[in-house]
Structures are given as C-alpha cells and as structure tokens.
PDB file of C-alpha atoms in Angstrom:
ATOM      1  CA  MET A  68       9.545 -54.229 -41.812  1.00 49.00           C
ATOM      2  CA  SER A  69       6.638 -52.010 -42.785  1.00 49.00           C
ATOM      3  CA  LEU A  70       5.530 -51.746 -39.143  1.00 44.00           C
ATOM      4  CA  VAL A  71       9.026 -50.626 -38.136  1.00 46.00           C
ATOM      5  CA  LEU A  72       9.117 -47.986 -40.864  1.00 43.00           C
ATOM      6  CA  CYS A  73       5.667 -46.745 -39.888  1.00 50.00           C
ATOM      7  CA  HIS A  74       6.735 -46.451 -36.257  1.00 48.00           C
ATOM      8  CA  GLN A  75       9.847 -44.510 -37.245  1.00 51.00           C
ATOM      9  CA  ASP A  76       7.772 -42.156 -39.420  1.00 50.00           C
ATOM     10  CA  ASN A  77       5.361 -41.476 -36.537  1.00 55.00           C
ATOM     11  CA  LYS A  78       8.260 -40.809 -34.182  1.00 53.00           C
ATOM     12  CA  ALA A  79       9.861 -38.414 -36.667  1.00 52.00           C
ATOM     13  CA  GLY A  80       6.536 -36.619 -37.121  1.00 53.00           C
ATOM     14  CA  ARG A  81       6.136 -36.168 -33.384  1.00 55.00           C
ATOM     15  CA  SER A  82       9.700 -34.843 -33.150  1.00 59.00           C
ATOM     16  CA  VAL A  83       9.049 -32.263 -35.879  1.00 54.00           C
ATOM     17  CA  HIS A  84       5.779 -31.243 -34.232  1.00 57.00           C
ATOM     18  CA  SER A  85       7.525 -30.905 -30.855  1.00 62.00           C
ATOM     19  CA  PHE A  86      10.309 -28.857 -32.469  1.00 54.00           C
ATOM     20  CA  TYR A  87       7.916 -26.349 -34.042  1.00 61.00           C
ATOM     21  CA  ARG A  88       5.853 -26.130 -30.874  1.00 65.00           C
ATOM     22  CA  THR A  89       8.987 -25.377 -28.842  1.00 69.00           C
ATOM     23  CA  ARG A  90      10.041 -22.705 -31.335  1.00 72.00           C
ATOM     24  CA  TRP A  91       6.585 -21.128 -31.128  1.00 76.00           C
ATOM     25  CA  GLN A  92       6.710 -21.123 -27.325  1.00 74.00           C
ATOM     26  CA  ASP A  93      10.189 -19.562 -27.350  1.00 77.00           C
ATOM     27  CA  SER A  94       9.057 -16.881 -29.780  1.00 79.00           C
ATOM     28  CA  ALA A  95       5.961 -16.105 -27.703  1.00 81.00           C
ATOM     29  CA  PHE A  96       7.987 -15.939 -24.508  1.00 82.00           C
ATOM     30  CA  TYR A  97      10.546 -13.646 -26.137  1.00 84.00           C
ATOM     31  CA  ALA A  98       7.801 -11.351 -27.425  1.00 84.00           C
ATOM     32  CA  LEU A  99       6.160 -11.245 -23.985  1.00 87.00           C
ATOM     33  CA  THR A 100       9.377 -10.344 -22.187  1.00 88.00           C
ATOM     34  CA  LEU A 101      10.254  -7.754 -24.837  1.00 86.00           C
ATOM     35  CA  LEU A 102       6.801  -6.212 -24.434  1.00 89.00           C
ATOM     36  CA  SER A 103       7.224  -6.066 -20.652  1.00 87.00           C
ATOM     37  CA  ALA A 104      10.619  -4.398 -20.901  1.00 85.00           C
ATOM     38  CA  THR A 105       9.359  -1.942 -23.518  1.00 90.00           C
ATOM     39  CA  LEU A 106       6.308  -1.153 -21.383  1.00 91.00           C
ATOM     40  CA  VAL A 107       8.547  -0.195 -18.458  1.00 87.00           C
ATOM     41  CA  LEU A 108      10.552   2.154 -20.668  1.00 88.00           C
ATOM     42  CA  LEU A 109       7.364   3.667 -22.089  1.00 91.00           C
ATOM     43  CA  VAL A 110       5.933   4.258 -18.619  1.00 90.00           C
ATOM     44  CA  LEU A 111       9.187   5.892 -17.496  1.00 86.00           C
ATOM     45  CA  ALA A 112       9.312   8.096 -20.589  1.00 88.00           C
ATOM     46  CA  GLY A 113       5.630   8.945 -20.188  1.00 89.00           C
ATOM     47  CA  MET A 114       6.100  10.020 -16.598  1.00 89.00           C
ATOM     48  CA  MET A 115       9.050  12.205 -17.485  1.00 89.00           C
ATOM     49  CA  LEU A 116       7.285  13.804 -20.451  1.00 91.00           C
ATOM     50  CA  SER A 117       4.125  14.397 -18.396  1.00 91.00           C
ATOM     51  CA  LEU A 118       6.088  16.121 -15.653  1.00 90.00           C
ATOM     52  CA  LEU A 119       7.920  18.208 -18.217  1.00 91.00           C
ATOM     53  CA  TRP A 120       4.711  19.182 -20.022  1.00 93.00           C
ATOM     54  CA  TYR A 121       2.915  20.357 -16.900  1.00 92.00           C
ATOM     55  CA  ALA A 122       6.056  22.069 -15.559  1.00 92.00           C
ATOM     56  CA  ILE A 123       6.542  24.213 -18.680  1.00 92.00           C
ATOM     57  CA  PRO A 124       4.332  27.134 -17.485  1.00 91.00           C
ATOM     58  CA  ALA A 125       6.403  27.528 -14.315  1.00 91.00           C
ATOM     59  CA  PHE A 126       9.707  27.501 -16.182  1.00 91.00           C
ATOM     60  CA  VAL A 127       8.321  29.893 -18.799  1.00 90.00           C
ATOM     61  CA  GLU A 128       7.105  32.286 -16.104  1.00 90.00           C
ATOM     62  CA  PHE A 129      10.175  32.212 -13.846  1.00 89.00           C
ATOM     63  CA  GLY A 130      12.841  30.918 -16.198  1.00 86.00           C
ATOM     64  CA  PRO A 131      15.940  29.099 -14.945  1.00 86.00           C
ATOM     65  CA  GLY A 132      15.768  31.348 -11.897  1.00 87.00           C
ATOM     66  CA  PHE A 133      13.002  29.097 -10.604  1.00 90.00           C
ATOM     67  CA  LEU A 134      15.759  26.897  -9.176  1.00 89.00           C
ATOM     68  CA  SER A 135      17.278  29.780  -7.178  1.00 88.00           C
ATOM     69  CA  ARG A 136      14.154  31.647  -6.069  1.00 88.00           C
ATOM     70  CA  VAL A 137      13.216  31.458  -2.385  1.00 89.00           C
ATOM     71  CA  GLU A 138       9.712  32.900  -2.744  1.00 88.00           C
ATOM     72  CA  TRP A 139       6.792  30.536  -2.290  1.00 89.00           C
ATOM     73  CA  ASP A 140       3.618  32.601  -2.145  1.00 87.00           C
ATOM     74  CA  PRO A 141       0.522  30.872  -3.538  1.00 87.00           C
ATOM     75  CA  VAL A 142      -1.587  33.992  -2.932  1.00 85.00           C
ATOM     76  CA  ASN A 143       0.488  36.146  -5.292  1.00 87.00           C
ATOM     77  CA  ASP A 144       1.590  33.299  -7.589  1.00 86.00           C
ATOM     78  CA  GLU A 145       5.276  33.706  -6.739  1.00 89.00           C
ATOM     79  CA  PHE A 146       7.146  30.430  -6.579  1.00 91.00           C
ATOM     80  CA  GLY A 147      10.713  29.184  -6.290  1.00 90.00           C
ATOM     81  CA  ALA A 148      12.339  25.823  -5.714  1.00 91.00           C
ATOM     82  CA  LEU A 149      15.415  26.749  -3.674  1.00 92.00           C
ATOM     83  CA  ILE A 150      13.921  26.162  -0.202  1.00 92.00           C
ATOM     84  CA  ALA A 151      12.519  22.757  -1.168  1.00 93.00           C
ATOM     85  CA  ILE A 152      15.750  21.700  -2.882  1.00 93.00           C
ATOM     86  CA  PHE A 153      17.796  22.902   0.091  1.00 93.00           C
ATOM     87  CA  GLY A 154      15.644  20.945   2.557  1.00 92.00           C
ATOM     88  CA  THR A 155      15.805  17.801   0.433  1.00 93.00           C
ATOM     89  CA  LEU A 156      19.587  17.916   0.118  1.00 92.00           C
ATOM     90  CA  VAL A 157      20.217  18.788   3.780  1.00 93.00           C
ATOM     91  CA  THR A 158      17.991  16.046   5.185  1.00 94.00           C
ATOM     92  CA  SER A 159      19.446  13.499   2.752  1.00 93.00           C
ATOM     93  CA  CYS A 160      23.009  14.475   3.676  1.00 92.00           C
ATOM     94  CA  ILE A 161      22.229  14.155   7.395  1.00 94.00           C
ATOM     95  CA  ALA A 162      20.702  10.747   6.734  1.00 94.00           C
ATOM     96  CA  MET A 163      23.775   9.576   4.847  1.00 93.00           C
ATOM     97  CA  LEU A 164      26.197  10.873   7.480  1.00 94.00           C
ATOM     98  CA  LEU A 165      24.356   8.908  10.147  1.00 94.00           C
ATOM     99  CA  ALA A 166      23.305   5.820   8.185  1.00 94.00           C
ATOM    100  CA  VAL A 167      26.500   4.918   6.323  1.00 93.00           C
ATOM    101  CA  PRO A 168      28.732   4.266   9.399  1.00 92.00           C
ATOM    102  CA  VAL A 169      25.952   2.347  11.164  1.00 93.00           C
ATOM    103  CA  SER A 170      25.211   0.304   8.039  1.00 91.00           C
ATOM    104  CA  PHE A 171      28.893  -0.451   7.609  1.00 89.00           C
ATOM    105  CA  GLY A 172      29.099  -1.661  11.215  1.00 88.00           C
ATOM    106  CA  ILE A 173      26.022  -3.845  10.801  1.00 89.00           C
ATOM    107  CA  ALA A 174      27.290  -5.430   7.592  1.00 88.00           C
ATOM    108  CA  LEU A 175      30.760  -5.952   9.058  1.00 86.00           C
ATOM    109  CA  PHE A 176      29.400  -7.547  12.220  1.00 87.00           C
ATOM    110  CA  ILE A 177      27.058  -9.917  10.378  1.00 87.00           C
ATOM    111  CA  THR A 178      29.633 -11.091   7.840  1.00 85.00           C
ATOM    112  CA  GLU A 179      32.779 -11.194   9.950  1.00 81.00           C
ATOM    113  CA  LEU A 180      32.070 -11.125  13.692  1.00 82.00           C
ATOM    114  CA  CYS A 181      28.558 -12.398  14.334  1.00 80.00           C
ATOM    115  CA  PRO A 182      28.092 -15.994  15.581  1.00 81.00           C
ATOM    116  CA  ILE A 183      26.504 -18.216  12.972  1.00 80.00           C
ATOM    117  CA  SER A 184      23.437 -18.801  15.147  1.00 81.00           C
ATOM    118  CA  LEU A 185      22.675 -15.043  15.188  1.00 82.00           C
ATOM    119  CA  ARG A 186      23.262 -14.215  11.531  1.00 81.00           C
ATOM    120  CA  ARG A 187      19.837 -15.294  10.310  1.00 83.00           C
ATOM    121  CA  PRO A 188      17.846 -13.593  13.141  1.00 83.00           C
ATOM    122  CA  LEU A 189      19.756 -10.353  12.632  1.00 84.00           C
ATOM    123  CA  GLY A 190      19.245 -10.515   8.887  1.00 80.00           C
ATOM    124  CA  VAL A 191      15.512 -11.082   9.354  1.00 83.00           C
ATOM    125  CA  ALA A 192      15.320  -8.173  11.805  1.00 83.00           C
ATOM    126  CA  ILE A 193      16.931  -5.854   9.260  1.00 83.00           C
ATOM    127  CA  GLU A 194      14.516  -7.020   6.564  1.00 81.00           C
ATOM    128  CA  VAL A 195      11.556  -6.416   8.889  1.00 83.00           C
ATOM    129  CA  LEU A 196      12.827  -2.899   9.560  1.00 83.00           C
ATOM    130  CA  ALA A 197      12.915  -2.265   5.822  1.00 82.00           C
ATOM    131  CA  ALA A 198       9.306  -3.450   5.483  1.00 83.00           C
ATOM    132  CA  ILE A 199       7.855  -0.970   7.997  1.00 86.00           C
ATOM    133  CA  PRO A 200       5.644   1.606   6.205  1.00 88.00           C
ATOM    134  CA  SER A 201       7.043   5.109   6.031  1.00 88.00           C
ATOM    135  CA  ILE A 202       4.034   6.616   7.756  1.00 89.00           C
ATOM    136  CA  VAL A 203       4.853   4.530  10.837  1.00 91.00           C
ATOM    137  CA  PHE A 204       8.343   6.019  10.860  1.00 92.00           C
ATOM    138  CA  GLY A 205       6.770   9.454  10.591  1.00 91.00           C
ATOM    139  CA  MET A 206       4.495   8.842  13.567  1.00 93.00           C
ATOM    140  CA  TRP A 207       7.413   7.474  15.586  1.00 93.00           C
ATOM    141  CA  GLY A 208       9.503  10.494  14.696  1.00 93.00           C
ATOM    142  CA  LEU A 209       6.761  12.952  15.655  1.00 92.00           C
ATOM    143  CA  PHE A 210       5.530  11.416  18.892  1.00 93.00           C
ATOM    144  CA  VAL A 211       8.648   9.646  20.214  1.00 93.00           C
ATOM    145  CA  LEU A 212      11.809  11.056  18.659  1.00 93.00           C
ATOM    146  CA  ALA A 213      10.847  14.741  18.529  1.00 93.00           C
ATOM    147  CA  PRO A 214      10.233  15.088  22.312  1.00 93.00           C
ATOM    148  CA  ILE A 215      13.536  13.343  23.061  1.00 93.00           C
ATOM    149  CA  LEU A 216      15.393  15.669  20.725  1.00 93.00           C
ATOM    150  CA  SER A 217      13.763  18.826  22.076  1.00 92.00           C
ATOM    151  CA  ASP A 218      14.273  17.907  25.745  1.00 91.00           C
ATOM    152  CA  HIS A 219      17.704  16.299  25.702  1.00 90.00           C
ATOM    153  CA  VAL A 220      19.589  16.092  22.391  1.00 91.00           C
ATOM    154  CA  GLN A 221      19.152  19.607  20.995  1.00 91.00           C
ATOM    155  CA  PRO A 222      20.068  21.396  24.274  1.00 91.00           C
ATOM    156  CA  PHE A 223      23.176  19.233  24.510  1.00 91.00           C
ATOM    157  CA  LEU A 224      24.182  19.924  20.901  1.00 91.00           C
ATOM    158  CA  SER A 225      23.569  23.643  21.363  1.00 89.00           C
ATOM    159  CA  ALA A 226      25.703  23.737  24.515  1.00 90.00           C
ATOM    160  CA  THR A 227      28.577  21.829  22.912  1.00 89.00           C
ATOM    161  CA  LEU A 228      28.735  21.963  19.116  1.00 87.00           C
ATOM    162  CA  GLY A 229      26.787  25.216  19.063  1.00 86.00           C
ATOM    163  CA  ARG A 230      29.742  27.038  20.607  1.00 88.00           C
ATOM    164  CA  LEU A 231      32.300  25.872  18.087  1.00 86.00           C
ATOM    165  CA  PRO A 232      33.460  28.452  15.546  1.00 86.00           C
ATOM    166  CA  GLY A 233      32.572  27.722  11.953  1.00 83.00           C
ATOM    167  CA  ILE A 234      29.823  25.159  12.611  1.00 85.00           C
ATOM    168  CA  GLY A 235      28.105  26.564  15.705  1.00 85.00           C
ATOM    169  CA  PHE A 236      25.393  28.258  13.646  1.00 87.00           C
ATOM    170  CA  LEU A 237      24.167  24.832  12.543  1.00 88.00           C
ATOM    171  CA  PHE A 238      23.197  23.890  16.087  1.00 89.00           C
ATOM    172  CA  ASN A 239      21.557  27.101  17.255  1.00 86.00           C
ATOM    173  CA  GLY A 240      17.891  27.755  16.830  1.00 83.00           C
ATOM    174  CA  PRO A 241      14.435  26.851  18.109  1.00 84.00           C
ATOM    175  CA  MET A 242      14.485  23.589  20.055  1.00 87.00           C
ATOM    176  CA  MET A 243      11.048  22.309  19.092  1.00 89.00           C
ATOM    177  CA  GLY A 244      12.070  18.765  18.238  1.00 87.00           C
ATOM    178  CA  ILE A 245      10.903  19.031  14.625  1.00 90.00           C
ATOM    179  CA  GLY A 246      12.997  20.363  11.802  1.00 91.00           C
ATOM    180  CA  LEU A 247      15.720  19.407   9.364  1.00 93.00           C
ATOM    181  CA  LEU A 248      17.747  17.449  11.922  1.00 93.00           C
ATOM    182  CA  THR A 249      14.779  15.334  12.981  1.00 94.00           C
ATOM    183  CA  ALA A 250      13.866  14.593   9.383  1.00 94.00           C
ATOM    184  CA  GLY A 251      17.456  13.573   8.674  1.00 94.00           C
ATOM    185  CA  ILE A 252      17.541  11.192  11.646  1.00 95.00           C
ATOM    186  CA  VAL A 253      14.254   9.564  10.636  1.00 95.00           C
ATOM    187  CA  LEU A 254      15.539   9.134   7.087  1.00 94.00           C
ATOM    188  CA  ALA A 255      18.740   7.595   8.435  1.00 94.00           C
ATOM    189  CA  VAL A 256      16.763   4.959  10.333  1.00 93.00           C
ATOM    190  CA  MET A 257      14.760   4.227   7.193  1.00 92.00           C
ATOM    191  CA  VAL A 258      17.702   3.784   4.810  1.00 92.00           C
ATOM    192  CA  ILE A 259      19.936   1.776   7.157  1.00 92.00           C
ATOM    193  CA  PRO A 260      18.317  -1.572   6.166  1.00 90.00           C
ATOM    194  CA  PHE A 261      18.830  -0.918   2.441  1.00 88.00           C
ATOM    195  CA  ILE A 262      22.444   0.195   2.707  1.00 91.00           C
ATOM    196  CA  SER A 263      23.433  -2.532   5.177  1.00 90.00           C
ATOM    197  CA  SER A 264      21.811  -5.246   3.048  1.00 87.00           C
ATOM    198  CA  VAL A 265      23.724  -4.191  -0.071  1.00 86.00           C
ATOM    199  CA  MET A 266      26.964  -3.903   1.913  1.00 88.00           C
ATOM    200  CA  ARG A 267      26.414  -7.323   3.440  1.00 88.00           C
ATOM    201  CA  ASP A 268      25.862  -8.899   0.021  1.00 85.00           C
ATOM    202  CA  ALA A 269      28.944  -7.110  -1.284  1.00 85.00           C
ATOM    203  CA  PHE A 270      31.105  -8.358   1.588  1.00 86.00           C
ATOM    204  CA  LYS A 271      29.959 -11.918   0.883  1.00 84.00           C
ATOM    205  CA  THR A 272      31.409 -11.745  -2.631  1.00 83.00           C
ATOM    206  CA  VAL A 273      34.968 -11.562  -1.300  1.00 84.00           C
ATOM    207  CA  PRO A 274      36.682 -14.939  -1.910  1.00 83.00           C
ATOM    208  CA  PRO A 275      37.353 -16.606   1.469  1.00 84.00           C
ATOM    209  CA  VAL A 276      40.854 -17.544   0.349  1.00 86.00           C
ATOM    210  CA  LEU A 277      41.857 -13.869   0.291  1.00 84.00           C
ATOM    211  CA  LYS A 278      40.748 -13.285   3.858  1.00 84.00           C
ATOM    212  CA  GLU A 279      42.280 -16.549   5.049  1.00 84.00           C
ATOM    213  CA  ALA A 280      45.603 -15.620   3.447  1.00 86.00           C
ATOM    214  CA  ALA A 281      45.528 -12.227   5.175  1.00 85.00           C
ATOM    215  CA  TYR A 282      44.797 -13.827   8.548  1.00 83.00           C
ATOM    216  CA  ALA A 283      47.594 -16.308   7.919  1.00 85.00           C
ATOM    217  CA  VAL A 284      50.196 -13.553   7.614  1.00 84.00           C
ATOM    218  CA  GLY A 285      49.057 -11.946  10.871  1.00 82.00           C
ATOM    219  CA  CYS A 286      46.524  -9.312   9.801  1.00 81.00           C
ATOM    220  CA  THR A 287      43.885  -8.250  12.268  1.00 81.00           C
ATOM    221  CA  ARG A 288      40.204  -8.196  11.407  1.00 80.00           C
ATOM    222  CA  TRP A 289      40.324  -4.451  10.950  1.00 81.00           C
ATOM    223  CA  GLU A 290      43.278  -4.760   8.578  1.00 83.00           C
ATOM    224  CA  VAL A 291      41.480  -7.481   6.633  1.00 84.00           C
ATOM    225  CA  MET A 292      38.433  -5.240   6.245  1.00 83.00           C
ATOM    226  CA  CYS A 293      40.458  -2.164   5.240  1.00 81.00           C
ATOM    227  CA  ARG A 294      42.991  -3.857   2.957  1.00 84.00           C
ATOM    228  CA  ILE A 295      41.122  -6.851   1.553  1.00 84.00           C
ATOM    229  CA  VAL A 296      37.349  -6.569   1.853  1.00 84.00           C
ATOM    230  CA  LEU A 297      36.790  -2.866   1.181  1.00 82.00           C
ATOM    231  CA  PRO A 298      39.091  -2.609  -1.874  1.00 81.00           C
ATOM    232  CA  HIS A 299      37.409  -5.686  -3.334  1.00 82.00           C
ATOM    233  CA  THR A 300      33.873  -4.398  -2.727  1.00 83.00           C
ATOM    234  CA  ARG A 301      34.368  -0.663  -3.220  1.00 81.00           C
ATOM    235  CA  SER A 302      31.935  -0.493  -6.125  1.00 77.00           C
ATOM    236  CA  GLY A 303      29.248  -2.488  -4.319  1.00 78.00           C
ATOM    237  CA  VAL A 304      29.527  -0.389  -1.163  1.00 84.00           C
ATOM    238  CA  SER A 305      29.302   2.801  -3.212  1.00 81.00           C
ATOM    239  CA  GLY A 306      26.273   1.444  -5.037  1.00 80.00           C
ATOM    240  CA  GLY A 307      24.545   0.628  -1.753  1.00 84.00           C
ATOM    241  CA  ILE A 308      25.164   4.136  -0.483  1.00 87.00           C
ATOM    242  CA  MET A 309      23.746   5.607  -3.674  1.00 84.00           C
ATOM    243  CA  LEU A 310      20.655   3.401  -3.426  1.00 83.00           C
ATOM    244  CA  GLY A 311      20.128   4.599   0.132  1.00 87.00           C
ATOM    245  CA  LEU A 312      20.544   8.190  -1.022  1.00 88.00           C
ATOM    246  CA  GLY A 313      17.920   7.653  -3.702  1.00 85.00           C
ATOM    247  CA  ARG A 314      15.501   6.330  -1.073  1.00 86.00           C
ATOM    248  CA  ALA A 315      16.227   9.300   1.193  1.00 89.00           C
ATOM    249  CA  LEU A 316      15.649  11.801  -1.613  1.00 88.00           C
ATOM    250  CA  GLY A 317      12.263  10.350  -2.508  1.00 85.00           C
ATOM    251  CA  GLU A 318      10.794   9.701   0.954  1.00 87.00           C
ATOM    252  CA  THR A 319       7.560  11.597   1.515  1.00 86.00           C
ATOM    253  CA  MET A 320       5.308  10.809   4.477  1.00 88.00           C
ATOM    254  CA  ALA A 321       7.959  10.350   7.156  1.00 90.00           C
ATOM    255  CA  VAL A 322       9.604  13.655   6.218  1.00 92.00           C
ATOM    256  CA  THR A 323       6.257  15.452   6.073  1.00 91.00           C
ATOM    257  CA  PHE A 324       5.516  14.456   9.668  1.00 93.00           C
ATOM    258  CA  VAL A 325       8.708  15.817  11.220  1.00 94.00           C
ATOM    259  CA  ILE A 326      10.298  18.486   8.995  1.00 93.00           C
ATOM    260  CA  GLY A 327       8.013  21.324  10.119  1.00 89.00           C
ATOM    261  CA  ASN A 328       6.614  22.214   6.660  1.00 88.00           C
ATOM    262  CA  THR A 329       7.723  25.857   6.753  1.00 88.00           C
ATOM    263  CA  HIS A 330       8.937  27.752   3.687  1.00 87.00           C
ATOM    264  CA  ARG A 331      11.937  29.330   5.367  1.00 86.00           C
ATOM    265  CA  LEU A 332      15.587  29.218   4.380  1.00 86.00           C
ATOM    266  CA  THR A 333      17.754  28.962   7.480  1.00 85.00           C
ATOM    267  CA  ALA A 334      21.160  27.558   8.303  1.00 86.00           C
ATOM    268  CA  SER A 335      20.065  26.064  11.624  1.00 89.00           C
ATOM    269  CA  LEU A 336      19.435  22.329  11.607  1.00 91.00           C
ATOM    270  CA  PHE A 337      17.003  22.766  14.499  1.00 91.00           C
ATOM    271  CA  ALA A 338      14.697  25.064  12.546  1.00 90.00           C
ATOM    272  CA  PRO A 339      11.697  23.736  10.612  1.00 91.00           C
ATOM    273  CA  GLY A 340      11.928  23.686   6.876  1.00 90.00           C
ATOM    274  CA  ASN A 341      10.518  21.988   3.820  1.00 91.00           C
ATOM    275  CA  SER A 342      11.514  19.495   1.174  1.00 92.00           C
ATOM    276  CA  ILE A 343      10.315  18.709  -2.302  1.00 92.00           C
ATOM    277  CA  THR A 344       8.329  15.682  -1.196  1.00 91.00           C
ATOM    278  CA  SER A 345       6.729  17.391   1.795  1.00 91.00           C
ATOM    279  CA  THR A 346       5.764  20.373  -0.361  1.00 92.00           C
ATOM    280  CA  LEU A 347       4.103  18.101  -2.882  1.00 91.00           C
ATOM    281  CA  ALA A 348       2.295  16.117  -0.188  1.00 89.00           C
ATOM    282  CA  ASN A 349       0.987  19.210   1.587  1.00 89.00           C
ATOM    283  CA  GLU A 350      -0.006  21.438  -1.315  1.00 88.00           C
ATOM    284  CA  PHE A 351      -0.878  19.352  -4.329  1.00 84.00           C
ATOM    285  CA  THR A 352      -4.519  18.886  -3.384  1.00 81.00           C
ATOM    286  CA  GLU A 353      -4.832  22.573  -2.441  1.00 83.00           C
ATOM    287  CA  ALA A 354      -3.286  24.056  -5.584  1.00 82.00           C
ATOM    288  CA  THR A 355      -5.923  26.157  -7.330  1.00 82.00           C
ATOM    289  CA  SER A 356      -4.076  28.353  -9.794  1.00 87.00           C
ATOM    290  CA  ARG A 357      -2.452  27.033 -12.938  1.00 89.00           C
ATOM    291  CA  LEU A 358       0.929  28.461 -11.987  1.00 91.00           C
ATOM    292  CA  HIS A 359       0.802  26.894  -8.530  1.00 91.00           C
ATOM    293  CA  THR A 360       0.067  23.469  -9.996  1.00 92.00           C
ATOM    294  CA  SER A 361       2.774  23.901 -12.610  1.00 92.00           C
ATOM    295  CA  SER A 362       5.311  24.851  -9.935  1.00 92.00           C
ATOM    296  CA  LEU A 363       4.510  21.674  -8.035  1.00 92.00           C
ATOM    297  CA  PHE A 364       4.998  19.652 -11.216  1.00 93.00           C
ATOM    298  CA  ALA A 365       8.313  21.447 -11.693  1.00 93.00           C
ATOM    299  CA  LEU A 366       9.369  20.362  -8.201  1.00 93.00           C
ATOM    300  CA  GLY A 367       8.388  16.813  -9.085  1.00 92.00           C
ATOM    301  CA  LEU A 368      10.455  16.998 -12.264  1.00 92.00           C
ATOM    302  CA  ILE A 369      13.472  18.237 -10.307  1.00 92.00           C
ATOM    303  CA  LEU A 370      13.112  15.413  -7.791  1.00 91.00           C
ATOM    304  CA  PHE A 371      12.695  12.909 -10.608  1.00 90.00           C
ATOM    305  CA  GLY A 372      15.920  14.099 -12.195  1.00 89.00           C
ATOM    306  CA  MET A 373      17.848  14.036  -8.917  1.00 89.00           C
ATOM    307  CA  THR A 374      16.682  10.523  -8.045  1.00 86.00           C
ATOM    308  CA  PHE A 375      17.243   9.244 -11.581  1.00 85.00           C
ATOM    309  CA  VAL A 376      20.834  10.471 -11.633  1.00 85.00           C
ATOM    310  CA  VAL A 377      21.546   8.972  -8.195  1.00 82.00           C
ATOM    311  CA  LEU A 378      20.099   5.597  -9.187  1.00 79.00           C
ATOM    312  CA  LEU A 379      22.082   5.594 -12.432  1.00 82.00           C
ATOM    313  CA  ILE A 380      25.274   6.158 -10.464  1.00 79.00           C
ATOM    314  CA  ALA A 381      24.294   3.357  -8.060  1.00 75.00           C
ATOM    315  CA  ARG A 382      23.601   1.027 -10.962  1.00 76.00           C
ATOM    316  CA  PHE A 383      26.989   1.844 -12.473  1.00 78.00           C
ATOM    317  CA  PHE A 384      28.789   0.928  -9.253  1.00 72.00           C
ATOM    318  CA  LEU A 385      26.804  -2.306  -8.856  1.00 69.00           C
ATOM    319  CA  MET A 386      27.590  -3.307 -12.436  1.00 75.00           C
ATOM    320  CA  LYS A 387      31.284  -2.744 -11.758  1.00 71.00           C
ATOM    321  CA  MET A 388      31.044  -4.979  -8.686  1.00 64.00           C
ATOM    322  CA  ALA A 389      29.274  -7.705 -10.643  1.00 66.00           C
ATOM    323  CA  LYS A 390      31.881  -7.521 -13.410  1.00 68.00           C
ATOM    324  CA  ARG A 391      34.711  -7.770 -10.906  1.00 62.00           C
ATOM    325  CA  GLU A 392      33.053 -10.754  -9.262  1.00 56.00           C
ATOM    326  CA  GLY A 393      32.707 -12.474 -12.619  1.00 57.00           C
ATOM    327  CA  ASN A 394      36.335 -11.817 -13.490  1.00 51.00           C
ATOM    328  CA  GLY A 395      37.373 -13.267 -10.133  1.00 45.00           C
TER     329      GLY A 395
END
C-alpha cells in the first residue's frame, strides 16, 4: 500500500511540475509575440515620425502650398510636390486601368475555365512573375518595351485616339518610347500577379453549391460570374485591387528606368515626367542643401501617407470578405 501511495505522489508531483512548466512556456510565448507585434508598431511609428521631423523645414518654408507648387529648382532652393504627385497618380491609374481587366480574366480562367492539369502550372507562372526583381522590369521596359512603343504603339495611338475630341491631347506629344504611358504599362505588368492572385483566392471562397445551383437553372458562365461570384467576392476583389494600387504607388526602380525623370507638368501621356519614387531615387544622394533634403523627405512622407491609406482600405475590404466567408 505504501508503494502505491508513493507512486501516486510522484505522479502528482510530475503533473504539477508539468503544469507550471507549460504555464511558463505559454507566458514566455505570449510575451515574445506581444514584443514582436509591438516592435512592428514602434518601427512604423518611428518611420512616420522621422519622415515628419525631417520634412518640417520644407513645410515651414513653403507651407501647405508645397503640395501645389510645380517648381523644382535645387539651385535656387525652390521646391514643390505637384509634378511628382501628378506623375505618381497618373502612372498608377494607367497601371490599374490595364492590370485590373487582365487580372480579372486570369483569375476567372484559372478558377472557372482552365483544365485541372493546367491550373498548377499557370499558378506557378504567375508566382514566378511576381518574384522577378523590379530592376529587371525596368531594364525590360527601357530596352524592349520603349522601342516598340515609340516605333509602333505611340504612332498608332496618335493617329487614332489622338484625333478624338476631349481626350486627343493625352495621346499627342514626343514619341520617344519613355514617359508616363511606358511607366504605367510596366507597373501594370508588375501588379498583375498580385491582383490576380488575390482575385483567384477570392473566387475560390464561393461555395460550389451556389454555382452549381445557378448552372442548374440554365445560367451561363458569364451570368454565374456576374450574378453569383462577383457579388459574393466584391470585398475581396476590391481589396486585391487596392493592394495592387499600393504596390504601383510605391514602385521605384522600374519607374525610374522608363518615366523620363523630367520635372515637367504636361497632359500628354507620351511625354516624360517624374514620380515621387523616381525623384527620391535620382536626387537623394545628390541633395546638398538642407531645404533640398527636407523636400525629399516631404515627398517620402506624402508617399507614405498615400500608400498607408490605400493599404488600410485594402485591409478593410479583405476583412469584410473574411467575415462574409465565416458567416457563410
């Protein structure tokens, strides 16, 4: 009897020891994850505060008008952000106009029309395209795409769309192959993998029973996509588009290669221009005066704010999609 009691006491002691050890491990793991999450927030806040601190001289010198000034003269210390903001928004809009329909077609084909044997190779190809460094896209745009645009595409656009009233001025200008249009096309190629991947994942969340019921009552594939799939995944599709827009806004090297890097404000999409990222890449190492450096930090702060807002909107849409999926 005493041996049995001793064995039970040892077993109970080991259980208590294991319990406290597990609690200690859980507490340590919780503290580690909390520290990691807090560190990310601190880094984000530190970046924002650093940009704001170094951008203060520019905003003090030029005031809120810094956002609407077109001057960019490092010699005379006259700076404005309008040209860079305009180039960033125009190239990003061109990229979205081109990338969203193509991404939608890719996601639709892979999820609804593609043979099963081709789905994995196509998915891998899209992932490989997303992994290509941006500088490679820039070199491709400069040495391959730009000559094609200058010799064939831009003359065609000028002869057709350039003669239309209201929008013709967009397609008239120097046909050098580099400019806002070229930068927008390169950005479109770069963001297609991101948008199509999010759309494809969103389309996969649609319950098969809904699509099967629609096919059973005689709906075509197009009707199923428009009336079943898209309404069910509207938030996810919108989030994917916003994520692609955030990538387009922040791209640097590819845009720097093909945008022309000229501080000129023009309505022609053929003309060279500048963006926030290309301005930072070209001039940050050459900035000598305090005001010049501060103006570059101000551009970085503006880009940070634009990208942060876009990503917040994308996150909101993705959270709505996840909530809808959970409710389903």
